[in-house]
């Protein structure tokens, strides 16, 4: 039995060595083999240099895939899965917010409970700010209502699964990758376990509010076409409202005979309808943009160097 740990790294120079140490001590005495697949996602700090040091020292089997530039965590995970040779594969961050000891528990669950193919950790959110957790909750409510797949709120990318699941994930070669959705889409029986994220040991998080917002929109666009339906509904609703208003105006004119003065109403209506139209065009544009990018059929990442312990 072999376990592959897939670790995307972007500017994690101070963390990678500690991470490897933590892995070695966590799996010390386990009766299975393991390898670490590091992906250097075009880091601008000495991450790659440090990874090469780990590779040459070979304290444990290490592979390093280094990207030609920053392609994002999702691309890193994809590359890592391609290079993972284990029977079980685990996705884990390099910053030690997710403890390798938990992976050991996940492996145990897969070993003991063959009905499960995936063990996913979801985060206890007790320490999080109110605003952020409100937005996250709203996101999950919206996406679960809209898309055909159901996402477990708070489930992270921190998970361990069998090789068959890895093959299924790799078969989804879409350019815009949204892991949470992909995991839900491929299915398989998943065991959810809670975990508490530790503080980052060094470096800073790569997320900010704007990025999270964009990520959320990409997630919704990637796994649902319901927003397009929304445009249809809005169109029908405004058309019905217009017909009703038309009847009202005509009746007023015929029965009461008043002139309907309408500067303010006209301007408000023009702005409102203009807004709705632009909004709907925006929604369509999001999808067209995705089609455009996918149709170019570009690779998900470009690796400039691959170091494999098997070649050593
Ligand atoms: N990461 C990456 N490419 C990126 C951004 C992040 O490979 O463009 C990696 C990062 O090095 C870390 C993991 O993805 O190992 C999670 O990132 P981060 O810790 O910033 O996210 P958070 O834990 O704050 O959600
Ligand atoms: Mg982190």
XYZ file of N, CA and C in Angstrom, residues 5-204:
600
model
N 0.987 12.109 -0.972
C 0.538 13.394 -0.433
C 0.774 14.453 -1.506
N -0.292 15.074 -1.963
C -0.188 16.099 -3.002
C -0.209 17.472 -2.334
N 0.865 18.224 -2.526
C 1.036 19.473 -1.770
C 1.310 20.650 -2.702
N 0.294 21.486 -2.989
C 0.553 22.670 -3.798
C 1.264 23.735 -2.960
N 2.285 24.356 -3.522
C 3.060 25.353 -2.771
C 3.214 26.623 -3.588
N 2.805 27.731 -3.042
C 3.041 29.013 -3.679
C 3.616 29.952 -2.620
N 4.832 30.338 -2.794
C 5.536 31.174 -1.813
C 5.488 30.574 -0.412
N 5.932 29.359 -0.291
C 5.909 28.669 1.001
C 7.335 28.292 1.428
N 8.313 29.133 1.060
C 9.721 28.782 1.303
C 9.982 28.391 2.751
N 9.379 29.118 3.683
C 9.678 28.820 5.095
C 8.960 27.576 5.594
N 7.978 27.122 4.822
C 7.139 26.036 5.342
C 7.513 24.641 4.857
N 8.096 24.550 3.661
C 8.185 23.219 3.046
C 9.040 22.238 3.857
N 10.155 22.733 4.417
C 11.007 21.819 5.185
C 10.281 21.345 6.448
N 9.638 22.297 7.133
C 8.861 21.926 8.327
C 7.754 20.951 7.980
N 7.168 21.196 6.818
C 6.082 20.312 6.393
C 6.600 18.885 6.245
N 7.742 18.765 5.568
C 8.285 17.415 5.375
C 8.600 16.752 6.723
N 9.185 17.535 7.632
C 9.478 16.988 8.966
C 8.203 16.480 9.632
N 7.156 17.309 9.546
C 5.883 16.932 10.183
C 5.344 15.645 9.565
N 5.500 15.506 8.245
C 5.014 14.295 7.577
C 5.813 13.086 8.039
N 7.138 13.260 8.077
C 7.979 12.125 8.466
C 7.629 11.677 9.886
N 7.444 12.651 10.791
C 7.152 12.219 12.165
C 5.736 11.658 12.285
N 4.819 12.161 11.445
C 3.448 11.632 11.524
C 3.371 10.194 11.007
N 4.163 9.879 9.973
C 4.044 8.541 9.374
C 5.128 7.584 9.828
N 5.908 8.049 10.800
C 6.923 7.200 11.384
C 6.252 5.960 11.982
N 6.690 4.803 11.577
C 6.124 3.592 12.174
C 4.842 3.103 11.524
N 4.404 3.757 10.447
C 3.229 3.252 9.735
C 3.674 2.095 8.846
N 2.761 1.142 8.617
C 3.183 -0.036 7.851
C 2.912 0.125 6.358
N 2.860 1.364 5.862
C 2.722 1.552 4.423
C 3.711 2.608 3.935
N 3.961 2.578 2.620
C 4.882 3.552 2.030
C 4.151 4.861 1.776
N 4.911 5.914 1.636
C 4.291 7.180 1.244
C 5.269 7.983 0.403
N 4.733 8.893 -0.375
C 5.560 9.822 -1.151
C 4.936 11.203 -1.032
N 5.762 12.218 -1.189
C 5.235 13.582 -1.191
C 5.407 14.149 -2.597
N 4.310 14.622 -3.182
C 4.380 15.265 -4.494
C 4.204 16.762 -4.271
N 5.305 17.491 -4.325
C 5.240 18.950 -4.164
C 5.022 19.581 -5.521
N 4.156 20.578 -5.576
C 4.003 21.345 -6.800
C 4.408 22.773 -6.495
N 5.449 23.234 -7.163
C 5.828 24.629 -6.987
C 5.069 25.446 -8.020
N 4.116 26.234 -7.524
C 3.193 26.938 -8.408
C 3.773 28.300 -8.811
N 4.952 28.281 -9.410
C 5.580 29.526 -9.855
C 5.890 30.492 -8.725
N 6.388 29.973 -7.618
C 6.659 30.832 -6.459
C 7.705 31.888 -6.786
N 7.546 33.049 -6.126
C 8.505 34.132 -6.353
C 9.547 34.178 -5.243
N 9.460 33.312 -4.292
C 10.455 33.244 -3.227
C 11.237 31.931 -3.392
N 12.170 31.612 -2.515
C 13.009 30.422 -2.752
C 12.313 29.075 -2.528
N 11.010 28.999 -2.684
C 10.317 27.722 -2.475
C 10.928 26.601 -3.321
N 11.140 26.883 -4.614
C 11.645 25.838 -5.501
C 13.043 25.387 -5.066
N 13.860 26.364 -4.698
C 15.206 26.056 -4.211
C 15.129 25.105 -3.013
N 14.248 25.446 -2.074
C 14.111 24.602 -0.870
C 13.551 23.223 -1.209
N 12.636 23.186 -2.169
C 12.076 21.891 -2.561
C 13.153 21.016 -3.186
N 14.027 21.652 -3.981
C 15.103 20.872 -4.602
C 16.032 20.317 -3.544
N 16.251 21.105 -2.493
C 17.089 20.604 -1.391
C 16.461 19.355 -0.783
N 15.149 19.428 -0.559
C 14.454 18.262 0.018
C 14.556 17.073 -0.924
N 14.457 17.364 -2.230
C 14.514 16.289 -3.218
C 15.884 15.614 -3.200
N 16.923 16.425 -3.152
C 18.266 15.838 -3.190
C 18.602 15.124 -1.888
N 18.076 15.611 -0.765
C 18.355 14.949 0.517
C 17.623 13.610 0.614
N 16.442 13.507 -0.020
C 15.645 12.264 -0.023
C 15.491 11.638 1.362
N 15.084 12.466 2.314
C 14.775 11.907 3.631
C 13.552 11.007 3.537
N 12.707 11.310 2.592
C 11.574 10.437 2.275
C 11.336 10.630 0.774
N 10.609 9.724 0.118
C 10.423 9.867 -1.336
C 9.728 11.178 -1.691
N 10.384 11.987 -2.519
C 9.856 13.310 -2.857
C 9.842 13.487 -4.376
N 8.719 13.994 -4.870
C 8.654 14.430 -6.266
C 8.421 15.926 -6.257
N 8.996 16.613 -7.234
C 8.759 18.049 -7.339
C 8.360 18.371 -8.776
N 7.192 18.984 -8.924
C 6.770 19.471 -10.237
C 6.820 20.978 -10.149
N 7.593 21.624 -11.009
C 7.612 23.084 -10.891
C 7.009 23.708 -12.139
N 6.122 24.655 -11.905
C 5.382 25.310 -12.985
C 6.188 26.468 -13.564
N 5.880 26.791 -14.817
C 6.585 27.879 -15.481
C 6.129 29.247 -14.970
N 4.964 29.289 -14.337
C 4.474 30.521 -13.706
C 3.393 30.123 -12.711
N 2.773 31.093 -12.090
C 1.706 30.778 -11.149
C 0.414 30.436 -11.902
N -0.042 29.203 -11.752
C -1.267 28.778 -12.431
C -2.435 28.637 -11.466
N -2.189 28.794 -10.179
C -3.265 28.676 -9.192
C -3.302 27.309 -8.548
N -3.911 27.267 -7.367
C -3.922 26.034 -6.578
C -4.615 24.886 -7.298
N -5.704 25.211 -8.013
C -6.450 24.146 -8.687
C -5.578 23.435 -9.720
N -4.796 24.216 -10.472
C -3.890 23.615 -11.454
C -2.836 22.779 -10.735
N -2.383 23.292 -9.584
C -1.397 22.550 -8.795
C -1.936 21.200 -8.366
N -3.180 21.186 -7.912
C -3.783 19.920 -7.482
C -3.883 18.952 -8.659
N -4.239 19.494 -9.823
C -4.387 18.647 -11.011
C -3.050 17.994 -11.365
N -1.992 18.815 -11.385
C -0.659 18.282 -11.699
C -0.246 17.246 -10.665
N -0.525 17.557 -9.399
C -0.149 16.633 -8.330
C -0.846 15.292 -8.480
N -2.116 15.330 -8.833
C -2.857 14.077 -9.018
C -2.269 13.278 -10.170
N -1.874 13.983 -11.230
C -1.286 13.267 -12.374
C -0.006 12.545 -11.982
N 0.749 13.136 -11.074
C 2.041 12.549 -10.724
C 1.968 11.657 -9.490
N 0.802 11.546 -8.880
C 0.678 10.723 -7.681
C 0.572 9.255 -8.089
N 1.410 8.407 -7.485
C 1.394 7.001 -7.887
C 0.803 6.106 -6.793
N 0.314 6.700 -5.709
C -0.149 5.888 -4.576
C -1.498 5.234 -4.802
N -1.819 4.269 -3.925
C -3.147 3.656 -3.940
C -4.152 4.588 -3.279
N -3.646 5.316 -2.285
C -4.447 6.372 -1.662
C -3.773 7.694 -1.981
N -4.597 8.715 -2.202
C -4.035 10.034 -2.492
C -4.645 11.035 -1.532
N -3.801 11.916 -1.028
C -4.247 12.886 -0.058
C -3.888 14.282 -0.533
N -4.831 15.224 -0.445
C -4.547 16.616 -0.803
C -4.370 17.400 0.484
N -3.274 18.102 0.602
C -2.993 18.798 1.859
C -2.183 20.054 1.559
N -2.382 21.115 2.349
C -1.659 22.375 2.129
C -0.266 22.316 2.738
N 0.579 23.203 2.253
C 1.977 23.189 2.690
C 2.191 23.977 3.979
N 1.170 24.726 4.413
C 1.415 25.665 5.505
C 1.167 25.073 6.892
N 0.925 23.776 6.944
C 0.709 23.051 8.206
C -0.546 23.501 8.948
N -1.461 24.151 8.216
C -2.760 24.439 8.840
C -3.543 23.141 8.961
N -3.193 22.207 8.087
C -3.839 20.899 8.099
C -2.787 19.884 8.532
N -2.990 19.264 9.665
C -1.936 18.427 10.238
C -1.851 17.079 9.532
N -0.631 16.626 9.219
C -0.458 15.316 8.579
C -0.994 14.165 9.439
N -1.060 14.364 10.749
C -1.603 13.299 11.610
C -3.041 12.962 11.215
N -3.764 13.996 10.769
C -5.165 13.760 10.385
C -5.221 12.845 9.162
N -4.218 12.990 8.274
C -4.178 12.122 7.090
C -4.077 10.656 7.524
N -3.297 10.445 8.572
C -3.155 9.067 9.060
C -4.522 8.510 9.500
N -5.287 9.364 10.179
C -6.639 8.929 10.576
C -7.512 8.661 9.354
N -7.333 9.505 8.332
C -8.149 9.324 7.116
C -7.827 7.985 6.460
N -6.534 7.665 6.388
C -6.118 6.401 5.787
C -6.730 5.238 6.562
N -6.754 5.392 7.888
C -7.308 4.334 8.732
C -8.794 4.120 8.416
N -9.498 5.213 8.233
C -10.928 5.087 7.908
C -11.105 4.353 6.575
N -10.280 4.717 5.566
C -10.390 4.053 4.261
C -10.058 2.565 4.381
N -9.080 2.261 5.231
C -8.678 0.859 5.412
C -9.766 0.042 6.084
N -10.361 0.646 7.117
C -11.290 -0.122 7.943
C -12.710 -0.121 7.414
N -13.039 0.910 6.625
C -14.429 1.012 6.165
C -14.460 1.050 4.641
N -14.466 -0.138 4.032
C -14.359 -0.192 2.564
C -15.528 0.467 1.846
N -16.616 0.750 2.564
C -17.747 1.388 1.873
C -17.425 2.829 1.487
N -16.416 3.427 2.126
C -16.057 4.808 1.800
C -14.934 4.847 0.779
N -15.040 5.777 -0.170
C -13.968 5.973 -1.143
C -13.220 7.271 -0.892
N -13.874 8.161 -0.161
C -13.268 9.471 0.104
C -13.448 9.796 1.584
N -12.418 10.335 2.198
C -12.574 10.910 3.534
C -12.245 12.391 3.408
N -13.208 13.235 3.722
C -13.013 14.674 3.571
C -13.096 15.342 4.928
N -12.228 16.301 5.147
C -12.261 17.028 6.416
C -12.996 18.338 6.213
N -13.898 18.643 7.109
C -14.503 19.975 7.048
C -14.082 20.745 8.286
N -14.052 22.068 8.086
C -13.423 22.904 9.076
C -14.398 23.371 10.132
N -13.995 23.263 11.373
C -14.744 23.913 12.449
C -14.565 25.409 12.292
N -15.662 26.141 12.240
C -15.535 27.564 11.917
C -15.629 28.455 13.152
N -15.413 27.892 14.314
C -15.664 28.696 15.507
C -14.813 29.960 15.585
N -13.581 29.871 15.093
C -12.688 31.019 15.262
C -12.868 32.108 14.211
N -13.814 31.947 13.289
C -13.849 32.837 12.136
C -14.722 34.068 12.345
N -14.375 35.154 11.654
C -15.137 36.390 11.761
C -16.577 36.209 11.290
N -17.480 37.051 11.848
C -18.907 36.912 11.542
C -19.205 37.211 10.080
N -18.562 38.270 9.542
C -18.851 38.703 8.177
C -18.470 37.602 7.190
N -17.244 37.095 7.358
C -16.758 36.068 6.437
C -17.643 34.833 6.502
N -18.006 34.430 7.724
C -18.790 33.196 7.802
C -20.198 33.416 7.258
N -20.692 34.670 7.353
C -21.990 34.962 6.738
C -21.905 34.797 5.219
N -20.841 35.343 4.618
C -20.698 35.244 3.166
C -20.509 33.793 2.735
N -19.729 33.046 3.504
C -19.507 31.656 3.131
C -20.811 30.871 3.180
N -21.587 31.127 4.242
C -22.860 30.423 4.374
C -23.778 30.760 3.203
N -23.830 32.062 2.866
C -24.702 32.471 1.755
C -24.249 31.787 0.471
N -22.929 31.720 0.273
C -22.412 31.097 -0.940
C -22.888 29.647 -1.055
N -22.784 28.910 0.033
C -23.180 27.503 -0.032
C -24.687 27.356 -0.241
N -25.460 28.250 0.396
C -26.900 28.189 0.177
C -27.206 28.429 -1.294
N -26.584 29.487 -1.869
C -26.879 29.832 -3.259
C -26.453 28.706 -4.196
N -25.214 28.239 -4.047
C -24.714 27.260 -5.019
C -25.460 25.940 -4.886
N -25.817 25.573 -3.672
C -26.542 24.309 -3.529
C -27.947 24.396 -4.104
N -28.535 25.588 -4.031
C -29.845 25.761 -4.632
C -29.757 25.743 -6.146
N -28.672 26.282 -6.663
C -28.586 26.491 -8.100
C -28.058 25.294 -8.875
N -27.105 24.583 -8.298
C -26.429 23.588 -9.122
C -26.986 22.195 -8.872
N -26.583 21.298 -9.746
C -27.088 19.930 -9.649
C -26.334 19.140 -8.584
N -25.156 19.622 -8.213
C -24.387 18.910 -7.195
C -24.591 19.595 -5.845
N -24.436 18.842 -4.780
C -24.575 19.419 -3.446
C -23.205 19.503 -2.793
N -22.816 20.698 -2.422
C -21.526 20.871 -1.761
C -21.729 20.841 -0.254
N -20.850 20.144 0.423
C -20.899 20.147 1.880
C -20.328 21.483 2.353
N -21.111 22.243 3.119
C -20.621 23.526 3.608
C -19.350 23.291 4.404
N -18.367 24.133 4.198
C -17.117 24.091 4.954
C -16.173 22.963 4.570
N -16.583 22.045 3.705
C -15.637 20.995 3.316
C -14.501 21.639 2.531
N -13.296 21.307 2.883
C -12.145 21.918 2.225
C -11.609 20.962 1.161
N -10.464 21.329 0.600
C -9.809 20.407 -0.337
C -9.010 19.363 0.425
N -9.028 19.471 1.733
C -8.234 18.555 2.552
C -8.950 17.207 2.595
N -8.498 16.268 1.773
C -9.180 14.985 1.710
C -8.256 13.875 1.234
N -8.656 12.650 1.513
C -7.890 11.478 1.117
C -8.846 10.531 0.418
N -8.389 9.955 -0.712
C -9.311 9.099 -1.463
C -8.570 7.977 -2.162
N -9.353 7.051 -2.670
C -8.764 5.918 -3.375
C -8.365 6.312 -4.792
N -7.570 5.461 -5.404
C -7.036 5.766 -6.723
C -8.139 5.912 -7.771
N -9.219 5.138 -7.618
C -10.307 5.235 -8.593
C -10.888 6.649 -8.608
N -10.950 7.279 -7.424
C -11.484 8.643 -7.345
C -10.544 9.604 -8.062
N -9.260 9.383 -7.863
C -8.254 10.217 -8.543
C -8.433 10.116 -10.063
N -8.626 8.897 -10.555
C -8.798 8.727 -12.001
C -10.032 9.478 -12.489
N -11.091 9.410 -11.694
C -12.316 10.120 -12.093
C -12.082 11.620 -12.128
N -11.371 12.132 -11.145
C -11.122 13.577 -11.104
C -10.275 13.993 -12.305
N -9.273 13.172 -12.615
C -8.405 13.524 -13.747
C -9.159 13.463 -15.072
N -10.197 12.620 -15.121
C -10.948 12.532 -16.376
C -11.728 13.822 -16.637
N -11.872 14.651 -15.609
C -12.527 15.948 -15.818
C -11.445 16.968 -16.116
N -11.147 17.139 -17.391
C -10.004 17.967 -17.769
C -10.435 19.393 -18.069
N -11.463 19.878 -17.380
C -11.923 21.217 -17.700
C -10.899 22.260 -17.274
N -10.909 23.366 -18.011
C -9.906 24.405 -17.797
C -10.190 25.173 -16.513
N -11.449 25.511 -16.286
C -11.808 26.239 -15.069
C -12.113 25.232 -13.989
N -11.191 25.022 -13.094
C -11.351 23.950 -12.124
C -11.845 24.507 -10.797
N -12.868 23.886 -10.285
C -13.429 24.281 -8.998
C -13.551 22.984 -8.199
N -12.524 22.718 -7.401
C -12.395 21.400 -6.771
C -13.623 20.964 -5.992
N -14.147 21.895 -5.195
C -15.300 21.514 -4.366
C -16.405 20.942 -5.233
N -16.631 21.591 -6.375
C -17.663 21.115 -7.292
C -17.267 19.805 -7.956
N -15.999 19.711 -8.332
C -15.533 18.490 -9.006
C -15.680 17.282 -8.082
N -15.301 17.449 -6.818
C -15.443 16.343 -5.859
C -16.903 15.924 -5.742
N -17.779 16.921 -5.662
C -19.195 16.597 -5.522
C -19.701 15.928 -6.795
N -19.195 16.391 -7.938
C -19.704 15.887 -9.218
C -19.314 14.433 -9.438
N -18.074 14.060 -9.090
C -17.671 12.675 -9.344
C -18.367 11.707 -8.390
N -18.913 12.226 -7.310
C -19.675 11.358 -6.410
C -18.793 10.542 -5.484
N -19.070 9.255 -5.367
C -18.415 8.317 -4.433
C -18.898 8.577 -2.998
N -18.822 7.532 -2.204
C -19.267 7.653 -0.813
C -18.201 8.359 0.009
N -18.600 9.428 0.622
C -17.647 10.278 1.319
C -17.926 10.290 2.811
N -16.868 10.114 3.584
C -16.981 10.202 5.031
C -16.457 11.569 5.455
N -17.273 12.363 6.104
C -16.836 13.704 6.523
C -16.368 13.675 7.965
N -15.198 14.208 8.197
C -14.728 14.312 9.581
C -14.383 15.772 9.863
N -14.650 16.231 11.097
C -14.334 17.623 11.413
C -12.850 17.784 11.732
N -12.308 18.931 11.443
C -10.943 19.228 11.892
C -10.842 20.715 12.174
N -9.910 21.070 13.025
C -9.696 22.475 13.325
C -8.419 22.915 12.633
N -8.544 23.929 11.799
C -7.357 24.424 11.096
C -6.447 25.120 12.088
N -5.146 24.806 12.016
C -4.187 25.470 12.893
C -3.827 26.815 12.266
N -3.097 27.623 13.030
C -2.562 28.862 12.482
C -1.518 28.507 11.433
N -1.364 29.350 10.441
C -0.267 29.198 9.498
C 1.047 29.254 10.247
N 1.996 28.354 9.923
C 3.271 28.418 10.642
C 4.123 29.579 10.142
N 4.034 29.901 8.860
C 4.792 31.043 8.327
C 4.150 31.479 7.025
N 4.533 32.651 6.534
C 3.967 33.145 5.286
C 2.559 33.685 5.494
N 1.917 34.075 4.376
C 0.576 34.646 4.498
C -0.390 33.905 3.595
